Amino acid sequence: MKIIDGKVHRFVELIVYGCQMNVSDAERMAGQLASIGYEPTEAMGEADLILINTCCVRESAEDRVYGKIGEIKHLKEQNPALIFGITGCMAQKEGEALIRRAPHIDFVLGTNKVHELTHVVQEIEAERGHVVDVQFAETELPEGMPVARQNKFSVWVPIMYGCNNFCTYCIVPYVRGRERSRRPEEVVAEVREAVRQGAKEVTLLGQNVNSYGKDHKRADFADLLKMVDEVPGIERVRFMTSHPKDLSDKLIETIRAGKHICEHIHLPVQHGSNRILRAMHRIYTVEDYRALVARIRAALPTVSLTTDLIVGFPGETEEDFSELLAFLREIRYDSAYTFLYSKRSGTPAATMDGQVPEKVKHERLERLMAVQDAISREKNEALLGTEAEVLVEGPSKHDAAVWNGRTRTNKLVLFPHGEEQPGDLVRVKITQPQTWVLKGERL
Ligand code: SAH
Ligand code: SF4
Ligand code: F3S
């Protein structure tokens, strides 16, 4: 708390781990907290309220959160008035156990309770004590929450919450609940408002956007994408994540016919062996996925494809792993997020036979990354001398004289500063393609 010109200022530090859905939730938390007078700060010592919006998709994510919880204990000793809350997926998974383990936590709020945040904070301000609320009552989706966006030009818009797929390795369906789709008119209204406030790019978010609307049947994902594409003033429309099992031909045609829909699809394959895909409960086979990629590339010749891969799933043999490498060489993704399988208790894979030793997992991950990095580099090198439309994001972390931006295909571009400003769409010539970035010059 600070008193500036006789006015009391209170500050919140919001620490966010995990996926874009967590970033998006955090923006709604920040919006609500602003409505009761909390201003954002990045200086932990200054905060009156610290929130960690947590992830538990892998053990490493949880370890980071426990490390942070430990750090905050000292702050709380110095400043007992500090309010400390845990939200997000680990809050949902652990509930009260978090407070038993770390009694300096004041409250634990589950993933379905984002809209309750101000109430809980005010309750603790008034009477202290602990609050735990991780209930998953099936109620109407909360709408109309204020949102404090991190980036005004490129915005996240959640279109659905939860997941019904239960891939056997994954904790997300347990901590995010079943699929619930927002109404199309709510999504479109939010997009319109963001564009009115200056947004150029909108990314529609869901664990599996292709099953959008299966619950309310008011519109499917292709219909929604078309509605968003038609919002006046919008420049770019993106979406993630697409599950390969239900990416329809109607959707491919909608992307092709769209005016602002970016030619990038994040299409997690997870593995390249049918035996492993079956054990993962991914529903598709390597053959299905290959045919889907062929349909996508036939309709969208300039599309970039990215993916997620897991190595060391239980029972993965050297032969399965070779199939995965061969599949990568065949599909030639633009880039891939690669993960070591992490055992999540409560999921079916955690108790499967044939858990792969850590050493083997690490060794396979190295080999996998070497194959993918070479492909990413070759694909980027093919862009030497080409021109791309880039949305300027802001200064590069390493060099303030250089702008960061993204192509429509979601590739990171660095180019020296000119007159342009963040939020501008500019044309850049690619002069130095690398594995992770394209360096270029403004045209
Ligand atoms: N709904 C999205 C993203 C889920 S989490 C999707 O289905 O693609 C993001 C990625 O984390 C997943 O795609 C998967 O590759 C990875 N992941 C999930 N659970 C994991 C686990 N137990 N161990 C390692 N990686 C995991
Ligand atoms: Fe997890 Fe699978 Fe759902 Fe993605 S589709 S969130 S990997 S269960
Ligand atoms: Fe993590 Fe939850 Fe996202 S577990 S990946 S923050 S949905």
PDB file of C-alpha atoms in Angstrom, residues 68-211:
ATOM      1  CA  LYS A  68       7.381 -19.633  -5.629  1.00  0.00           C
ATOM      2  CA  ILE A  69       5.046 -20.426  -2.702  1.00  0.00           C
ATOM      3  CA  GLY A  70       8.165 -20.917  -0.565  1.00  0.00           C
ATOM      4  CA  GLU A  71       9.614 -17.543  -1.616  1.00  0.00           C
ATOM      5  CA  ILE A  72       6.437 -15.738  -0.626  1.00  0.00           C
ATOM      6  CA  LYS A  73       6.595 -17.087   2.927  1.00  0.00           C
ATOM      7  CA  HIS A  74       9.315 -14.538   3.763  1.00  0.00           C
ATOM      8  CA  LEU A  75       7.271 -11.661   2.379  1.00  0.00           C
ATOM      9  CA  LYS A  76       4.318 -12.718   4.432  1.00  0.00           C
ATOM     10  CA  GLU A  77       6.475 -12.820   7.585  1.00  0.00           C
ATOM     11  CA  GLN A  78       7.621  -9.264   6.913  1.00  0.00           C
ATOM     12  CA  ASN A  79       4.131  -8.064   6.033  1.00  0.00           C
ATOM     13  CA  PRO A  80       1.354 -10.083   7.727  1.00  0.00           C
ATOM     14  CA  ALA A  81      -1.306  -7.913   6.034  1.00  0.00           C
ATOM     15  CA  LEU A  82      -0.259  -9.323   2.656  1.00  0.00           C
ATOM     16  CA  ILE A  83      -3.004 -11.462   1.075  1.00  0.00           C
ATOM     17  CA  PHE A  84      -1.743 -14.518  -0.789  1.00  0.00           C
ATOM     18  CA  GLY A  85      -3.956 -16.625  -3.056  1.00  0.00           C
ATOM     19  CA  ILE A  86      -3.538 -19.636  -5.330  1.00  0.00           C
ATOM     20  CA  THR A  87      -5.761 -19.989  -8.396  1.00  0.00           C
ATOM     21  CA  GLY A  88      -5.718 -22.098 -11.552  1.00  0.00           C
ATOM     22  CA  CYS A  89      -5.259 -25.781 -12.269  1.00  0.00           C
ATOM     23  CA  MET A  90      -3.105 -26.734  -9.287  1.00  0.00           C
ATOM     24  CA  ALA A  91      -5.537 -24.953  -6.973  1.00  0.00           C
ATOM     25  CA  GLN A  92      -8.317 -27.075  -8.473  1.00  0.00           C
ATOM     26  CA  LYS A  93      -6.282 -30.266  -8.151  1.00  0.00           C
ATOM     27  CA  GLU A  94      -4.919 -29.791  -4.631  1.00  0.00           C
ATOM     28  CA  GLY A  95      -7.593 -27.661  -2.924  1.00  0.00           C
ATOM     29  CA  GLU A  96      -7.177 -27.538   0.864  1.00  0.00           C
ATOM     30  CA  ALA A  97      -4.029 -29.641   0.751  1.00  0.00           C
ATOM     31  CA  LEU A  98      -2.193 -26.531  -0.422  1.00  0.00           C
ATOM     32  CA  ILE A  99      -3.076 -24.658   2.766  1.00  0.00           C
ATOM     33  CA  ARG A 100      -2.149 -27.643   4.924  1.00  0.00           C
ATOM     34  CA  ARG A 101       1.228 -27.713   3.244  1.00  0.00           C
ATOM     35  CA  ALA A 102       1.720 -23.919   3.244  1.00  0.00           C
ATOM     36  CA  PRO A 103      -0.461 -22.196   5.867  1.00  0.00           C
ATOM     37  CA  HIS A 104       0.697 -18.752   4.686  1.00  0.00           C
ATOM     38  CA  ILE A 105      -1.691 -19.181   1.727  1.00  0.00           C
ATOM     39  CA  ASP A 106      -4.900 -17.243   2.480  1.00  0.00           C
ATOM     40  CA  PHE A 107      -7.124 -18.651  -0.218  1.00  0.00           C
ATOM     41  CA  VAL A 108      -7.376 -21.312  -2.900  1.00  0.00           C
ATOM     42  CA  LEU A 109      -9.783 -20.673  -5.759  1.00  0.00           C
ATOM     43  CA  GLY A 110     -10.575 -23.283  -8.432  1.00  0.00           C
ATOM     44  CA  THR A 111     -10.664 -22.903 -12.214  1.00  0.00           C
ATOM     45  CA  ASN A 112     -14.456 -22.614 -12.281  1.00  0.00           C
ATOM     46  CA  LYS A 113     -14.457 -19.763  -9.749  1.00  0.00           C
ATOM     47  CA  VAL A 114     -12.548 -17.004 -11.510  1.00  0.00           C
ATOM     48  CA  HIS A 115     -15.623 -14.759 -11.270  1.00  0.00           C
ATOM     49  CA  GLU A 116     -15.671 -15.152  -7.445  1.00  0.00           C
ATOM     50  CA  LEU A 117     -12.257 -13.586  -6.980  1.00  0.00           C
ATOM     51  CA  THR A 118     -13.313 -10.125  -5.799  1.00  0.00           C
ATOM     52  CA  HIS A 119     -15.722 -11.604  -3.230  1.00  0.00           C
ATOM     53  CA  VAL A 120     -13.049 -13.839  -1.796  1.00  0.00           C
ATOM     54  CA  VAL A 121     -10.467 -11.058  -1.607  1.00  0.00           C
ATOM     55  CA  GLN A 122     -12.949  -8.723   0.093  1.00  0.00           C
ATOM     56  CA  GLU A 123     -13.922 -11.445   2.543  1.00  0.00           C
ATOM     57  CA  ILE A 124     -10.301 -11.920   3.545  1.00  0.00           C
ATOM     58  CA  GLU A 125      -9.675  -8.174   3.711  1.00  0.00           C
ATOM     59  CA  ALA A 126     -12.576  -7.943   6.168  1.00  0.00           C
ATOM     60  CA  GLU A 127     -12.032 -10.944   8.403  1.00  0.00           C
ATOM     61  CA  ARG A 128      -8.815 -12.737   7.435  1.00  0.00           C
ATOM     62  CA  GLY A 129      -8.976 -16.522   7.819  1.00  0.00           C
ATOM     63  CA  HIS A 130      -8.674 -19.091   5.033  1.00  0.00           C
ATOM     64  CA  VAL A 131     -11.004 -19.611   2.079  1.00  0.00           C
ATOM     65  CA  VAL A 132     -11.016 -22.659  -0.193  1.00  0.00           C
ATOM     66  CA  ASP A 133     -13.476 -22.825  -3.075  1.00  0.00           C
ATOM     67  CA  VAL A 134     -12.881 -25.419  -5.737  1.00  0.00           C
ATOM     68  CA  GLN A 135     -16.485 -26.440  -6.365  1.00  0.00           C
ATOM     69  CA  PHE A 136     -17.543 -27.372  -9.853  1.00  0.00           C
ATOM     70  CA  ALA A 137     -21.253 -26.647  -9.772  1.00  0.00           C
ATOM     71  CA  GLU A 138     -22.800 -26.780 -13.244  1.00  0.00           C
ATOM     72  CA  THR A 139     -24.091 -23.262 -13.573  1.00  0.00           C
ATOM     73  CA  GLU A 140     -24.403 -20.792 -16.432  1.00  0.00           C
ATOM     74  CA  LEU A 141     -21.033 -19.612 -17.721  1.00  0.00           C
ATOM     75  CA  PRO A 142     -20.192 -16.312 -16.070  1.00  0.00           C
ATOM     76  CA  GLU A 143     -20.185 -13.501 -18.629  1.00  0.00           C
ATOM     77  CA  GLY A 144     -19.403  -9.817 -18.493  1.00  0.00           C
ATOM     78  CA  MET A 145     -16.306 -10.078 -16.287  1.00  0.00           C
ATOM     79  CA  PRO A 146     -14.079  -7.018 -16.665  1.00  0.00           C
ATOM     80  CA  VAL A 147     -10.810  -7.859 -18.384  1.00  0.00           C
ATOM     81  CA  ALA A 148      -7.444  -6.083 -18.111  1.00  0.00           C
ATOM     82  CA  ARG A 149      -5.594  -7.223 -21.228  1.00  0.00           C
ATOM     83  CA  GLN A 150      -1.800  -7.444 -21.311  1.00  0.00           C
ATOM     84  CA  ASN A 151      -1.596  -6.614 -24.981  1.00  0.00           C
ATOM     85  CA  LYS A 152      -4.182  -4.360 -26.526  1.00  0.00           C
ATOM     86  CA  PHE A 153      -3.345  -5.189 -30.152  1.00  0.00           C
ATOM     87  CA  SER A 154      -3.266  -8.968 -29.902  1.00  0.00           C
ATOM     88  CA  VAL A 155      -5.924 -10.375 -27.608  1.00  0.00           C
ATOM     89  CA  TRP A 156      -7.004 -13.753 -26.247  1.00  0.00           C
ATOM     90  CA  VAL A 157     -10.691 -14.601 -26.290  1.00  0.00           C
ATOM     91  CA  PRO A 158     -11.779 -17.856 -24.634  1.00  0.00           C
ATOM     92  CA  ILE A 159     -14.585 -19.540 -26.575  1.00  0.00           C
ATOM     93  CA  MET A 160     -14.948 -22.634 -24.419  1.00  0.00           C
ATOM     94  CA  TYR A 161     -13.717 -24.075 -21.168  1.00  0.00           C
ATOM     95  CA  GLY A 162     -12.799 -27.627 -20.195  1.00  0.00           C
ATOM     96  CA  CYS A 163     -12.107 -30.782 -22.145  1.00  0.00           C
ATOM     97  CA  ASN A 164     -13.948 -34.070 -22.754  1.00  0.00           C
ATOM     98  CA  ASN A 165     -11.174 -36.005 -24.407  1.00  0.00           C
ATOM     99  CA  PHE A 166      -9.394 -37.654 -21.497  1.00  0.00           C
ATOM    100  CA  CYS A 167      -6.141 -38.406 -23.254  1.00  0.00           C
ATOM    101  CA  THR A 168      -4.675 -40.974 -20.878  1.00  0.00           C
ATOM    102  CA  TYR A 169      -1.627 -38.878 -19.898  1.00  0.00           C
ATOM    103  CA  CYS A 170      -3.466 -35.615 -19.307  1.00  0.00           C
ATOM    104  CA  ILE A 171      -4.710 -33.936 -16.127  1.00  0.00           C
ATOM    105  CA  VAL A 172      -6.515 -31.058 -17.872  1.00  0.00           C
ATOM    106  CA  PRO A 173     -10.019 -32.655 -18.025  1.00  0.00           C
ATOM    107  CA  TYR A 174      -9.829 -33.294 -14.263  1.00  0.00           C
ATOM    108  CA  VAL A 175      -8.887 -29.739 -13.352  1.00  0.00           C
ATOM    109  CA  ARG A 176     -10.848 -27.838 -15.999  1.00  0.00           C
ATOM    110  CA  GLY A 177     -14.019 -29.938 -16.043  1.00  0.00           C
ATOM    111  CA  ARG A 178     -16.234 -30.826 -18.995  1.00  0.00           C
ATOM    112  CA  GLU A 179     -16.516 -28.786 -22.188  1.00  0.00           C
ATOM    113  CA  ARG A 180     -18.651 -25.680 -21.877  1.00  0.00           C
ATOM    114  CA  SER A 181     -18.973 -23.369 -24.890  1.00  0.00           C
ATOM    115  CA  ARG A 182     -19.697 -19.677 -24.620  1.00  0.00           C
ATOM    116  CA  ARG A 183     -22.606 -18.441 -26.708  1.00  0.00           C
ATOM    117  CA  PRO A 184     -21.545 -17.193 -30.119  1.00  0.00           C
ATOM    118  CA  GLU A 185     -23.083 -13.758 -29.515  1.00  0.00           C
ATOM    119  CA  GLU A 186     -21.008 -13.346 -26.310  1.00  0.00           C
ATOM    120  CA  VAL A 187     -17.807 -14.249 -28.159  1.00  0.00           C
ATOM    121  CA  VAL A 188     -18.576 -11.910 -31.050  1.00  0.00           C
ATOM    122  CA  ALA A 189     -19.501  -9.082 -28.665  1.00  0.00           C
ATOM    123  CA  GLU A 190     -16.193  -9.481 -26.837  1.00  0.00           C
ATOM    124  CA  VAL A 191     -14.272  -9.480 -30.123  1.00  0.00           C
ATOM    125  CA  ARG A 192     -16.110  -6.354 -31.310  1.00  0.00           C
ATOM    126  CA  GLU A 193     -15.316  -4.561 -28.079  1.00  0.00           C
ATOM    127  CA  ALA A 194     -11.631  -5.551 -28.230  1.00  0.00           C
ATOM    128  CA  VAL A 195     -11.416  -4.316 -31.830  1.00  0.00           C
ATOM    129  CA  ARG A 196     -13.142  -1.070 -30.842  1.00  0.00           C
ATOM    130  CA  GLN A 197     -10.386  -0.654 -28.254  1.00  0.00           C
ATOM    131  CA  GLY A 198      -7.659  -1.167 -30.852  1.00  0.00           C
ATOM    132  CA  ALA A 199      -7.159  -4.929 -31.215  1.00  0.00           C
ATOM    133  CA  LYS A 200      -5.787  -6.038 -34.580  1.00  0.00           C
ATOM    134  CA  GLU A 201      -5.442  -9.710 -33.844  1.00  0.00           C
ATOM    135  CA  VAL A 202      -7.731 -12.057 -31.943  1.00  0.00           C
ATOM    136  CA  THR A 203      -6.863 -15.611 -30.858  1.00  0.00           C
ATOM    137  CA  LEU A 204      -9.851 -17.794 -30.016  1.00  0.00           C
ATOM    138  CA  LEU A 205      -8.967 -20.167 -27.195  1.00  0.00           C
ATOM    139  CA  GLY A 206     -10.132 -23.588 -26.114  1.00  0.00           C
ATOM    140  CA  GLN A 207      -8.547 -26.934 -25.202  1.00  0.00           C
ATOM    141  CA  ASN A 208     -10.163 -28.316 -28.345  1.00  0.00           C
ATOM    142  CA  VAL A 209     -11.778 -25.564 -30.374  1.00  0.00           C
ATOM    143  CA  ASN A 210     -13.086 -28.032 -32.967  1.00  0.00           C
ATOM    144  CA  SER A 211     -15.684 -29.277 -30.544  1.00  0.00           C
TER     145      SER A 211
END
